[in-house]
PDB file of C-alpha atoms in Angstrom:
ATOM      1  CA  UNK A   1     -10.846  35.791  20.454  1.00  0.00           C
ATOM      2  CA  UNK A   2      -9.139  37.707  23.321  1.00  0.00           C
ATOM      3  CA  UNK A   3      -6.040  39.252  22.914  1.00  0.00           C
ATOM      4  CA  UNK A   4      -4.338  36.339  25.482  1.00  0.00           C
ATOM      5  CA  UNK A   5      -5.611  33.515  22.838  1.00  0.00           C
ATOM      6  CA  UNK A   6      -4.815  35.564  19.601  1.00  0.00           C
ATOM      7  CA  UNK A   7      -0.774  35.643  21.128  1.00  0.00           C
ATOM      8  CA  UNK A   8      -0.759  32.199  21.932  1.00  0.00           C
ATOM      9  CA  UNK A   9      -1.640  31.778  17.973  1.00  0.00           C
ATOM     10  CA  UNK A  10       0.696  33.815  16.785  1.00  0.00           C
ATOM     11  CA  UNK A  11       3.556  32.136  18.562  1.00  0.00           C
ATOM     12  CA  UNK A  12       2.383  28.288  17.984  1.00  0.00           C
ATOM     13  CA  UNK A  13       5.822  26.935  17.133  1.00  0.00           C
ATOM     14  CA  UNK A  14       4.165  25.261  13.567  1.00  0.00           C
ATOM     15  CA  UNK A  15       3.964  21.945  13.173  1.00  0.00           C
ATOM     16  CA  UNK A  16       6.113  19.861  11.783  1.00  0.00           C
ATOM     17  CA  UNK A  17       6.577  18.726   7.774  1.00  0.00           C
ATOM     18  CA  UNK A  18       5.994  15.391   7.007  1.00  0.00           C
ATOM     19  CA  UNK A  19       8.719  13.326   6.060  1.00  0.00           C
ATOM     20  CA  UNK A  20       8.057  12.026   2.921  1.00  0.00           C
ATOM     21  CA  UNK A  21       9.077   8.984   1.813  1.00  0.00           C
ATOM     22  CA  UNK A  22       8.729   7.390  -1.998  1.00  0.00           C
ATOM     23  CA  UNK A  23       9.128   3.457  -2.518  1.00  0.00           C
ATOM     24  CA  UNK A  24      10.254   2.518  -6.514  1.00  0.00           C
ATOM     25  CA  UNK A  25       9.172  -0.754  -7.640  1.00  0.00           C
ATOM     26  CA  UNK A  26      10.288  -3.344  -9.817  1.00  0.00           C
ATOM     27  CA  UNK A  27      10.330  -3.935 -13.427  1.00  0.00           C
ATOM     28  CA  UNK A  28      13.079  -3.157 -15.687  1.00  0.00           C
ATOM     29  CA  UNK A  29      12.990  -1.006 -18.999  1.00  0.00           C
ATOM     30  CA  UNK A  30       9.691   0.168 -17.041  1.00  0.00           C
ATOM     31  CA  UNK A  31      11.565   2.029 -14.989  1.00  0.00           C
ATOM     32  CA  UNK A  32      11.967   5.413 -17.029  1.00  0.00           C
ATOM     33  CA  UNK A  33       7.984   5.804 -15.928  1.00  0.00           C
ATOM     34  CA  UNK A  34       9.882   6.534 -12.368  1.00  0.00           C
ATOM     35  CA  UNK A  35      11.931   9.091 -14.430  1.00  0.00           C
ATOM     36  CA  UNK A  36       8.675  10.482 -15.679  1.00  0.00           C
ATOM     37  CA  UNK A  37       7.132  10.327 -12.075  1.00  0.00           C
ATOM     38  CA  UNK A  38      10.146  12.141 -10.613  1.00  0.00           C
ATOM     39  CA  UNK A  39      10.304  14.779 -13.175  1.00  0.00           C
ATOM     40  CA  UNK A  40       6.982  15.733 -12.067  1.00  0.00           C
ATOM     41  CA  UNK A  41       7.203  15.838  -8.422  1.00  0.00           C
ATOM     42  CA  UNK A  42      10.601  17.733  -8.881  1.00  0.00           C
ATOM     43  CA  UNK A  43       8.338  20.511 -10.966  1.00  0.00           C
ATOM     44  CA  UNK A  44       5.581  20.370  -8.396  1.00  0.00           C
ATOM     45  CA  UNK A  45       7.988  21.142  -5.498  1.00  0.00           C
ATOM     46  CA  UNK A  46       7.673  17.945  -3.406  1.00  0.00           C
ATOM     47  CA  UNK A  47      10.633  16.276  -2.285  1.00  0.00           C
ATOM     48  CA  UNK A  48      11.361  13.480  -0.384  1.00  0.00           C
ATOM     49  CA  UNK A  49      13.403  12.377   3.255  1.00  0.00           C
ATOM     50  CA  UNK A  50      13.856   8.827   2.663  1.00  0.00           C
ATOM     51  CA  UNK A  51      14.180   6.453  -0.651  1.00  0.00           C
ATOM     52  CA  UNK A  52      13.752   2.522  -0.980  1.00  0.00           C
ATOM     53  CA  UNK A  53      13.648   0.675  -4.043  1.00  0.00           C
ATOM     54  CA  UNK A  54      13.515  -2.835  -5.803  1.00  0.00           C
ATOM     55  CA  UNK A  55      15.645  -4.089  -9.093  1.00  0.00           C
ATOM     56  CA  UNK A  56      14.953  -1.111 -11.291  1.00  0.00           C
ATOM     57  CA  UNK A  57      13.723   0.909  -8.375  1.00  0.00           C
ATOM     58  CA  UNK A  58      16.773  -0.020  -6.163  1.00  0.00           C
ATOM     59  CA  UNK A  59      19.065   1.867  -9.201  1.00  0.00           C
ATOM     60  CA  UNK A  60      16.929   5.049  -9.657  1.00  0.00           C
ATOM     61  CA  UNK A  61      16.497   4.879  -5.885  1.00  0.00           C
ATOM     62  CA  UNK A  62      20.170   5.108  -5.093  1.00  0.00           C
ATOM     63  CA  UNK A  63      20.665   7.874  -7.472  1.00  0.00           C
ATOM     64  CA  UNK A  64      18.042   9.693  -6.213  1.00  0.00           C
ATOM     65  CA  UNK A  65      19.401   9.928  -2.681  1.00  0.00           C
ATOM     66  CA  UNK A  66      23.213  10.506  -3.924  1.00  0.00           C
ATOM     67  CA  UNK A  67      21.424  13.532  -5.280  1.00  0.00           C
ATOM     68  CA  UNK A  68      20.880  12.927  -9.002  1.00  0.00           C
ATOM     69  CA  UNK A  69      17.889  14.966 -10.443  1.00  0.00           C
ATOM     70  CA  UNK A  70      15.408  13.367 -13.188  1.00  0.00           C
ATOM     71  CA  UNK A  71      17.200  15.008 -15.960  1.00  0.00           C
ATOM     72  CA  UNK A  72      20.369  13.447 -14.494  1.00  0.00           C
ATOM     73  CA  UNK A  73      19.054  10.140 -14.760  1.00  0.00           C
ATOM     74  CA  UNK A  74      17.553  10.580 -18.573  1.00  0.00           C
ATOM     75  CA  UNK A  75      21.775  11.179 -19.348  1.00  0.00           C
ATOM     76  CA  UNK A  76      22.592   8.524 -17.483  1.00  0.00           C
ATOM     77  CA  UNK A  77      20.617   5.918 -19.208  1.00  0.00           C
ATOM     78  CA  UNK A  78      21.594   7.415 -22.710  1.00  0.00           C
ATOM     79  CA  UNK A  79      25.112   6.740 -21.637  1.00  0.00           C
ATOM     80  CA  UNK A  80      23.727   2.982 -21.632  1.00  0.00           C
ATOM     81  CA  UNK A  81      25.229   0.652 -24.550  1.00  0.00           C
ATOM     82  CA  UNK A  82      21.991  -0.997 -25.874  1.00  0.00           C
ATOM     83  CA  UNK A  83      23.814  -2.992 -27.890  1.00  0.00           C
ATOM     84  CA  UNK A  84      25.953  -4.673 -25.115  1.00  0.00           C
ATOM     85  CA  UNK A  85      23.655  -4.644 -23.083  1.00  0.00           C
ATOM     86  CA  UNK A  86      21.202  -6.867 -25.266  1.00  0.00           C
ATOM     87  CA  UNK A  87      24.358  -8.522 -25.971  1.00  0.00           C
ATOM     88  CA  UNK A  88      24.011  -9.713 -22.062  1.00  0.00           C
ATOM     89  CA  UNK A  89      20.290 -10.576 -21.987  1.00  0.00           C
ATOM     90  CA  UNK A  90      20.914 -14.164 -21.427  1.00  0.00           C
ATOM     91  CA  UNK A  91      20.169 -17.105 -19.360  1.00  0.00           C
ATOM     92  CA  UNK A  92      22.400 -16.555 -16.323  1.00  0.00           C
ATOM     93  CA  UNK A  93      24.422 -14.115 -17.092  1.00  0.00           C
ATOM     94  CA  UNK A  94      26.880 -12.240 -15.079  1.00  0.00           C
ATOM     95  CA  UNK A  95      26.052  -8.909 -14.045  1.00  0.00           C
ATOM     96  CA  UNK A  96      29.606  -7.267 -13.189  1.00  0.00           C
ATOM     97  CA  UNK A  97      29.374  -5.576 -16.754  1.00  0.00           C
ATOM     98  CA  UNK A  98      26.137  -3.564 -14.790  1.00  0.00           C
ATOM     99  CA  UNK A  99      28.232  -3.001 -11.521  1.00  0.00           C
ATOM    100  CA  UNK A 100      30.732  -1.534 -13.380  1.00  0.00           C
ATOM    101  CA  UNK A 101      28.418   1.042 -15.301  1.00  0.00           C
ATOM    102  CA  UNK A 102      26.801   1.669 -12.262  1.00  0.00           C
ATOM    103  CA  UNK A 103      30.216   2.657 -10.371  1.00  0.00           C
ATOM    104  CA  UNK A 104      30.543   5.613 -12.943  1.00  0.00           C
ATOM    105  CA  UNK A 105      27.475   7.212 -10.678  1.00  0.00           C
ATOM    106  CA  UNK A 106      26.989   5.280  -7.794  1.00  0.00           C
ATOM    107  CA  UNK A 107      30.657   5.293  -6.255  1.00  0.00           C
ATOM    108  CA  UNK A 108      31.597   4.562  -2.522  1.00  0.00           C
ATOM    109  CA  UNK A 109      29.078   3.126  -0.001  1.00  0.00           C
ATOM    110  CA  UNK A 110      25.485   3.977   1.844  1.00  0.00           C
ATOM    111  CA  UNK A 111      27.162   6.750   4.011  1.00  0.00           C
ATOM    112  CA  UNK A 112      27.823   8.587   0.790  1.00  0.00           C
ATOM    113  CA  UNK A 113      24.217   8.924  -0.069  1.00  0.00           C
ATOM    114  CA  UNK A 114      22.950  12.420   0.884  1.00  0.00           C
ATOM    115  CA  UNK A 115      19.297  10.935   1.763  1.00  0.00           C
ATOM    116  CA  UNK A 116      18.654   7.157   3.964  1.00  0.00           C
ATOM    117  CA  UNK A 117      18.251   4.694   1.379  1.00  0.00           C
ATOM    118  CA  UNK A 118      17.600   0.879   1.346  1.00  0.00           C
ATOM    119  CA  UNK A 119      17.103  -1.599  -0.978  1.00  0.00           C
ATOM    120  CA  UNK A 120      15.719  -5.298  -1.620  1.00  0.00           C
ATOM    121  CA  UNK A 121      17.285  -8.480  -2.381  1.00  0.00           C
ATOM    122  CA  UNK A 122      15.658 -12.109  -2.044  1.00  0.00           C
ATOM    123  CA  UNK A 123      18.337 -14.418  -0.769  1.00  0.00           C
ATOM    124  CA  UNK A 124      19.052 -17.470  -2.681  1.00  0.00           C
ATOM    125  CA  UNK A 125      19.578 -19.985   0.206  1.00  0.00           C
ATOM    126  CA  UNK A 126      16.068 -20.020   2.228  1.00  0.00           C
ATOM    127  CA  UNK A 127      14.192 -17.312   0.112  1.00  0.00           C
ATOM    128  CA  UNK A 128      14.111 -14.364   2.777  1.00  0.00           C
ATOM    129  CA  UNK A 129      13.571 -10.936   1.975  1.00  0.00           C
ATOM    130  CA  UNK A 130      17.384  -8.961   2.665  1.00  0.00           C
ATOM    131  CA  UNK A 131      17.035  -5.490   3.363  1.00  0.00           C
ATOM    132  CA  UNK A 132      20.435  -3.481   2.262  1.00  0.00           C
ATOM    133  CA  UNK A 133      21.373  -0.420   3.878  1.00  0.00           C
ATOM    134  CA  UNK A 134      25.215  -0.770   4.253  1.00  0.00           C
ATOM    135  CA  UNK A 135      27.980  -1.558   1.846  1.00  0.00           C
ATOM    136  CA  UNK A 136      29.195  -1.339  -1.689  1.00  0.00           C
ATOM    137  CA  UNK A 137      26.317   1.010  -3.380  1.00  0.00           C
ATOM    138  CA  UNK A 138      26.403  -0.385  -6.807  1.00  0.00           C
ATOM    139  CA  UNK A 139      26.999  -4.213  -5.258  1.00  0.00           C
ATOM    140  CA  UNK A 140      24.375  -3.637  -3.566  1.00  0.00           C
ATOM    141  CA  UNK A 141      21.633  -2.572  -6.266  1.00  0.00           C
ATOM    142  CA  UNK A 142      23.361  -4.580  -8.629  1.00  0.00           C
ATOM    143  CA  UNK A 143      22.146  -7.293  -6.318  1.00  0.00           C
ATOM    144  CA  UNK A 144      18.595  -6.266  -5.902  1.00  0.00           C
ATOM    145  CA  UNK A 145      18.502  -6.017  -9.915  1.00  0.00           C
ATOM    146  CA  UNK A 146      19.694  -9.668 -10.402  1.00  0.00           C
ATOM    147  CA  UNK A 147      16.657 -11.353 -11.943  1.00  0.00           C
ATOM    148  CA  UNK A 148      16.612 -14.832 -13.003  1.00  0.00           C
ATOM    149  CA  UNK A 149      16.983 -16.228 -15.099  1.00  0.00           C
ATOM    150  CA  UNK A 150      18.461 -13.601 -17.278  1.00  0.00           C
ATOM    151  CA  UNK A 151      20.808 -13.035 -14.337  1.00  0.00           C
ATOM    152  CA  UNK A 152      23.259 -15.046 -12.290  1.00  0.00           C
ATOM    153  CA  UNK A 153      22.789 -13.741  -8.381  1.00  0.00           C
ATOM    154  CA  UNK A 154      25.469 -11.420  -7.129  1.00  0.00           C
ATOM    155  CA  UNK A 155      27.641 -12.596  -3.848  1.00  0.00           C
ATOM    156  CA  UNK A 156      26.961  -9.531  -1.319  1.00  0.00           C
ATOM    157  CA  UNK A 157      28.586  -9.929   1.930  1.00  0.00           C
ATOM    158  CA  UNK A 158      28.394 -13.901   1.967  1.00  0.00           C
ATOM    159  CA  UNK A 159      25.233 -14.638   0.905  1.00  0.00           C
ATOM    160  CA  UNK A 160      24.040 -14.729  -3.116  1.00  0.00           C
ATOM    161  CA  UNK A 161      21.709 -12.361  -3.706  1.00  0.00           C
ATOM    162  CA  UNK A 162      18.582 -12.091  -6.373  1.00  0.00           C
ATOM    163  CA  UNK A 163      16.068  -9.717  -7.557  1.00  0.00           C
ATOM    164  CA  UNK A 164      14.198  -8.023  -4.663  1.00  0.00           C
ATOM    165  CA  UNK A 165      10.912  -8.322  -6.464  1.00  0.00           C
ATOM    166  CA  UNK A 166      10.567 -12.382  -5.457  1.00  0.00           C
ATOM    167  CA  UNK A 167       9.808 -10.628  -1.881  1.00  0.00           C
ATOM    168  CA  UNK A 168       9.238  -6.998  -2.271  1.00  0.00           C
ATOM    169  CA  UNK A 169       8.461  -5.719  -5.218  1.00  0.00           C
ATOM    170  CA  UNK A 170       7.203  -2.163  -4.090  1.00  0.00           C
ATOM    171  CA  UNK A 171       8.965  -1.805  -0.637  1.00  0.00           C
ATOM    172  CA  UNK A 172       6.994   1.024   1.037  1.00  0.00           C
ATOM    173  CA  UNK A 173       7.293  -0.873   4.357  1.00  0.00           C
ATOM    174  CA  UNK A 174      10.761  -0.717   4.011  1.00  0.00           C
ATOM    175  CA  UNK A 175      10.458   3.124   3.411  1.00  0.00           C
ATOM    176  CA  UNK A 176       8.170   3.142   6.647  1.00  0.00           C
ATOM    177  CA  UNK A 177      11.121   1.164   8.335  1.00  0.00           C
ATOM    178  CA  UNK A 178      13.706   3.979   7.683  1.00  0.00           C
ATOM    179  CA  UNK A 179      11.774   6.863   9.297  1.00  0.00           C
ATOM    180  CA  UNK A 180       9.049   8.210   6.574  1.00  0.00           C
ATOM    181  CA  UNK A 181       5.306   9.283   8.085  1.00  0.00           C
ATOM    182  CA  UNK A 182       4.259   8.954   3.974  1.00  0.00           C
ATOM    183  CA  UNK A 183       4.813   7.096   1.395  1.00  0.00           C
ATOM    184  CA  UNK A 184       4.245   7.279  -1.544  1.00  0.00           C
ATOM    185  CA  UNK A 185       4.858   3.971  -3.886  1.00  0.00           C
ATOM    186  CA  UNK A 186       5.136   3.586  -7.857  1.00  0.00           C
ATOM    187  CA  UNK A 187       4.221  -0.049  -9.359  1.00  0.00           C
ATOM    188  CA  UNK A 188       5.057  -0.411 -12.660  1.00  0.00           C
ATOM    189  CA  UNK A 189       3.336  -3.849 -12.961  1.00  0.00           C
ATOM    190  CA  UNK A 190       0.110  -2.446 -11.846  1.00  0.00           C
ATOM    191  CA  UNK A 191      -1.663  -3.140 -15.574  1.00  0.00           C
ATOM    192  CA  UNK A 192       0.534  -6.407 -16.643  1.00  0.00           C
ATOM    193  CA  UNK A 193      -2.003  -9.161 -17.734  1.00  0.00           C
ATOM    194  CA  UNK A 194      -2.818 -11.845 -15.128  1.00  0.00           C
ATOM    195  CA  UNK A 195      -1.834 -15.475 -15.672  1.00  0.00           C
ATOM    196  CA  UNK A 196      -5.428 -16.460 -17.648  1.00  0.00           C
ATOM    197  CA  UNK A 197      -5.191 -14.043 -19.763  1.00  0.00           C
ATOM    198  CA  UNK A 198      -1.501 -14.914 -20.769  1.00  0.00           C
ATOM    199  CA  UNK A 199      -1.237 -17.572 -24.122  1.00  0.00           C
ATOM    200  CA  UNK A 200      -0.749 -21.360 -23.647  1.00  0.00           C
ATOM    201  CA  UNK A 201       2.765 -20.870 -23.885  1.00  0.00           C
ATOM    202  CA  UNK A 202       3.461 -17.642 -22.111  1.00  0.00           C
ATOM    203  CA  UNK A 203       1.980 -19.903 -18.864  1.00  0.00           C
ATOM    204  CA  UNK A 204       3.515 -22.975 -19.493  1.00  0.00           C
ATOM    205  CA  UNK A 205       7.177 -21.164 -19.136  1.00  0.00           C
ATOM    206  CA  UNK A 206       6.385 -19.607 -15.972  1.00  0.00           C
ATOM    207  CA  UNK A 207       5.538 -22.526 -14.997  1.00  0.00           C
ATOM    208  CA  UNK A 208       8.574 -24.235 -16.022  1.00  0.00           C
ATOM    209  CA  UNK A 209      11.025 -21.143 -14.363  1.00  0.00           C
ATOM    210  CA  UNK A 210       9.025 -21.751 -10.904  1.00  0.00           C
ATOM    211  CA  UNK A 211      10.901 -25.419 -11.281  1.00  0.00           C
ATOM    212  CA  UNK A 212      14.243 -24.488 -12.090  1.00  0.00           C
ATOM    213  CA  UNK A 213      14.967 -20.693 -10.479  1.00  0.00           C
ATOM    214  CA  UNK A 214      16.805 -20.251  -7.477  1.00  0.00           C
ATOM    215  CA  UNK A 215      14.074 -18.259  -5.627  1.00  0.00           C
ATOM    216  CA  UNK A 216      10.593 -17.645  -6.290  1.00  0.00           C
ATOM    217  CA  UNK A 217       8.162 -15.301  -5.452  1.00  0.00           C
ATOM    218  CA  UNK A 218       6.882 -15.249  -2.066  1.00  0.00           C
ATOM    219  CA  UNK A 219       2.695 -14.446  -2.095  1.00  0.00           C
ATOM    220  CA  UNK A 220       3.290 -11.093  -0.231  1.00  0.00           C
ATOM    221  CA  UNK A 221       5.750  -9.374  -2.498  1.00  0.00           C
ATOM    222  CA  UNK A 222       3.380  -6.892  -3.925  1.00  0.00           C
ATOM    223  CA  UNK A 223       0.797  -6.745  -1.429  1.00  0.00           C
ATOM    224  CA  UNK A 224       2.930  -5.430   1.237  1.00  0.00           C
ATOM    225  CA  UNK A 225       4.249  -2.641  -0.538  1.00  0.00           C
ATOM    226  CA  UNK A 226      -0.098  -1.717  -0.930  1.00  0.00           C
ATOM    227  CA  UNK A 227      -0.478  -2.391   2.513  1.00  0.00           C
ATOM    228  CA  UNK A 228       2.443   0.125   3.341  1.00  0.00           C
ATOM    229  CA  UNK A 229       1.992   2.452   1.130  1.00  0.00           C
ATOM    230  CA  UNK A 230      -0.439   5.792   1.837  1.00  0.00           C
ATOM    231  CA  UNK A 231      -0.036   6.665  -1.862  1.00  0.00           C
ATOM    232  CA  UNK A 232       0.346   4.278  -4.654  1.00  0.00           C
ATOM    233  CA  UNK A 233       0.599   5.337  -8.289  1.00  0.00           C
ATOM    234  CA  UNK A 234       0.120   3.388 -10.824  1.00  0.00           C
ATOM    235  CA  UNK A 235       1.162   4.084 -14.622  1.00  0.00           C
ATOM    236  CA  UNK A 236      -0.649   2.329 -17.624  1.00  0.00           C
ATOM    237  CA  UNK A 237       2.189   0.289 -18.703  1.00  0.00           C
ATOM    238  CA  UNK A 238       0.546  -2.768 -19.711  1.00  0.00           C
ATOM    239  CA  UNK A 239       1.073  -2.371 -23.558  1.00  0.00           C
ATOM    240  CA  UNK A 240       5.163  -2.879 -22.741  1.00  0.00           C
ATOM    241  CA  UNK A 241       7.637  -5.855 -21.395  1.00  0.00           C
ATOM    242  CA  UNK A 242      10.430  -5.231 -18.472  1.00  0.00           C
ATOM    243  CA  UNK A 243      12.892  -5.926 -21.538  1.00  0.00           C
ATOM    244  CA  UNK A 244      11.465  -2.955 -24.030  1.00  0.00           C
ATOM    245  CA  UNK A 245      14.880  -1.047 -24.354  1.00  0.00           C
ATOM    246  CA  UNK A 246      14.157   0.525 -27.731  1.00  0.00           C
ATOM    247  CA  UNK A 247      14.434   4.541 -27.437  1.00  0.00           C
ATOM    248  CA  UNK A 248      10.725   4.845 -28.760  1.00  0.00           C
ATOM    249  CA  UNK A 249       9.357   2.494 -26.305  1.00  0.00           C
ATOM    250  CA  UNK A 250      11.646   4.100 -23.026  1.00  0.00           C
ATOM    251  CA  UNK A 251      10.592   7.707 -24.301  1.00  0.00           C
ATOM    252  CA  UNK A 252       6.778   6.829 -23.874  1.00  0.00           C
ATOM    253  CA  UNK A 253       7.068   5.220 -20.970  1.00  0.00           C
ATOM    254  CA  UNK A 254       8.981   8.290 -19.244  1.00  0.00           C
ATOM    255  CA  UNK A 255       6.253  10.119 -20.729  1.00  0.00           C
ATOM    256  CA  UNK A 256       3.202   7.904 -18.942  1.00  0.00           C
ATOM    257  CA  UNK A 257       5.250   7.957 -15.057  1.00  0.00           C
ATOM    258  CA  UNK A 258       4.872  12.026 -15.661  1.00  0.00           C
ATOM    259  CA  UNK A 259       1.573  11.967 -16.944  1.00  0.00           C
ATOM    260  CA  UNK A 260       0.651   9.413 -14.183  1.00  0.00           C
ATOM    261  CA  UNK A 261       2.333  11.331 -11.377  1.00  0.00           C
ATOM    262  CA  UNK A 262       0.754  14.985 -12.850  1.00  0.00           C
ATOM    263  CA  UNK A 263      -2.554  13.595 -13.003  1.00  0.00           C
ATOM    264  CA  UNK A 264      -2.233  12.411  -9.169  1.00  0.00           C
ATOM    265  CA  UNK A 265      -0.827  15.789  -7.703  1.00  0.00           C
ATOM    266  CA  UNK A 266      -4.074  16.883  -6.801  1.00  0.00           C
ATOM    267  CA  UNK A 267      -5.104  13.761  -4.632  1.00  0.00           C
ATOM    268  CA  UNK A 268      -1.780  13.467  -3.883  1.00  0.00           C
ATOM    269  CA  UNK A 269      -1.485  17.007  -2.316  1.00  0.00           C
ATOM    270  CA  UNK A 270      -4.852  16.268  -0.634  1.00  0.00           C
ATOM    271  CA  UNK A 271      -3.435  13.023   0.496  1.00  0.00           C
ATOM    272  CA  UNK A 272      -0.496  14.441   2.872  1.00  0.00           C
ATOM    273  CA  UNK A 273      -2.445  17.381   4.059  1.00  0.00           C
ATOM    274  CA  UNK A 274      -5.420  14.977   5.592  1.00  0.00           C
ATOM    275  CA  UNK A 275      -2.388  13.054   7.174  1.00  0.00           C
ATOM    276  CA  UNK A 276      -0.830  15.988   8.746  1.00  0.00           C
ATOM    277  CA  UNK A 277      -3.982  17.261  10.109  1.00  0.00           C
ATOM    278  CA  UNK A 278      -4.589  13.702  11.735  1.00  0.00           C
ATOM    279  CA  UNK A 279      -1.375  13.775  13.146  1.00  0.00           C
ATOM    280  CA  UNK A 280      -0.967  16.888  14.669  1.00  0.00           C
ATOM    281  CA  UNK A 281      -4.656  16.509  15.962  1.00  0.00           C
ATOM    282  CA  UNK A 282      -2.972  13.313  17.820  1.00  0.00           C
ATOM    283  CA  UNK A 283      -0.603  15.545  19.719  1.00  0.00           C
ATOM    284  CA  UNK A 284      -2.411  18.173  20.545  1.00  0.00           C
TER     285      UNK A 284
END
């Protein structure tokens, strides 16, 4: 290499980081394997530009990007009232008692979120996904946490809003949508049993909700977030419900999101350094 070429190397502006993006599915109590998943990439150094999330996602989402660390998180949901908050697990119920909590930590609107953040609702009058990136913050997730029919949907800005998860249950296009090159997505439903494999009556009350919920699920809402997504992980939580609030059960299920997400560093790793190389060969 002449002397010409071996300058020109040395002062190669380098290229740019990808902006990372990480998409936080639904699915309740399952949520503290996104705790787990978190802890791990915060240990492994990688850190993320932009957030989305749905229903359980949507929360640990927001307080993510108002700059909350795992270990924040773990406090927060120990501050929880398991009592009450069984105490609320009923048909239609109202969810202001969650807003509330949620205002302790998620206080102001979007602009006071340190990262971009969006999440989903589904809304109750023609079934449409609602993307919600302005606002009140804890409306807002409070909104894309309202599942029926345990939950009454929340008013947000006119329109009454429902669980995210009828339309996009892992939204890494929506994560796409707000600038990130890579994303990667967490489904928590990934190892739930499919309908024939459910008991007699397990099926017959699905079948009975599909009749008499507001919304329903749309036949995209988890295959977009796959389509989307360059990166999906996808922790063994099939032994455990969305409702599995116990401290035993929460504890192992932060445990499999960091076993999940330690286990996937590797490919991970391997994962956004193929991508950068493909996209800096494109500019060249």
């Amino acid at each position: 290499m002449g002397l010409f070429s071996r300058l020109r190397q040395l002062f190669r502006p380098s290229p740019p980081q990808v902006k990372l993006g990480i998409a936080l599915g639904s699915g309740g109590a399952k949520g503290m394997a996104h705790l787990g998943a978190l802890k791990a990439f915060e240990e492994a150094g990688i850190t993320f530009s932009y957030v989305s999330g749905t229903s359980i996602g949507a929360v640990v989402g927001a307080l993510l990007a108002k700059g909350y660390s795992s270990e924040d998180m773990r406090r927060i949901v120990e501050a929880v009232n398991r009592r009450e908050f069984s105490r609320n697990l009923r048909p239609y119920a109202d969810l202001s008692f969650a807003e509330q909590f949620l205002e302790n930590y998620l206080e102001g609107d979007f602009t006071s979120l340190r990262l971009p953040f969006a999440c989903c609702a589904t809304d109750s009058k023609d079934n449409g996904l609602v993307v919600l990136q302005k606002g009140k913050l804890s409306r807002a997730v409070t909104a894309s946490s309202a599942i029926p029919p345990l939950f009454k949907g929340v008013s947000f800005e006119g329109r009454e809003l429902y669980d995210g998860a009828f339309t996009d249950a892992i939204p890494a296009d929506v994560c796409k949508y707000l600038g990130a090159e890579f994303v990667i997505g967490i489904d928590l439903a990934a190892f739930s049993k499919p309908e024939e494999e459910k008991g007699r009556f397990s099926r017959l009350l699905g079948s009975a909700l599909t009749y008499i919920q507001p919304v329903h699920y749309t036949k995209d809402q988890r295959s977009r977030g796959y389509q989307s997504a360059d990166y999906m992980l996808r922790p063994p939580l099939g032994a455990f419900r969305s409702t599995d609030i116990s401290e035993a059960a929460m504890g192992e299920m932060y445990t499999l999101g960091y076993e999940e997400a330690k286990r996937c560093l590797g490919d991970i790793r391997i994962s956004i350094s193929n991508f950068s190389k493909a996209r800096n060969s494109k500019r060249r």
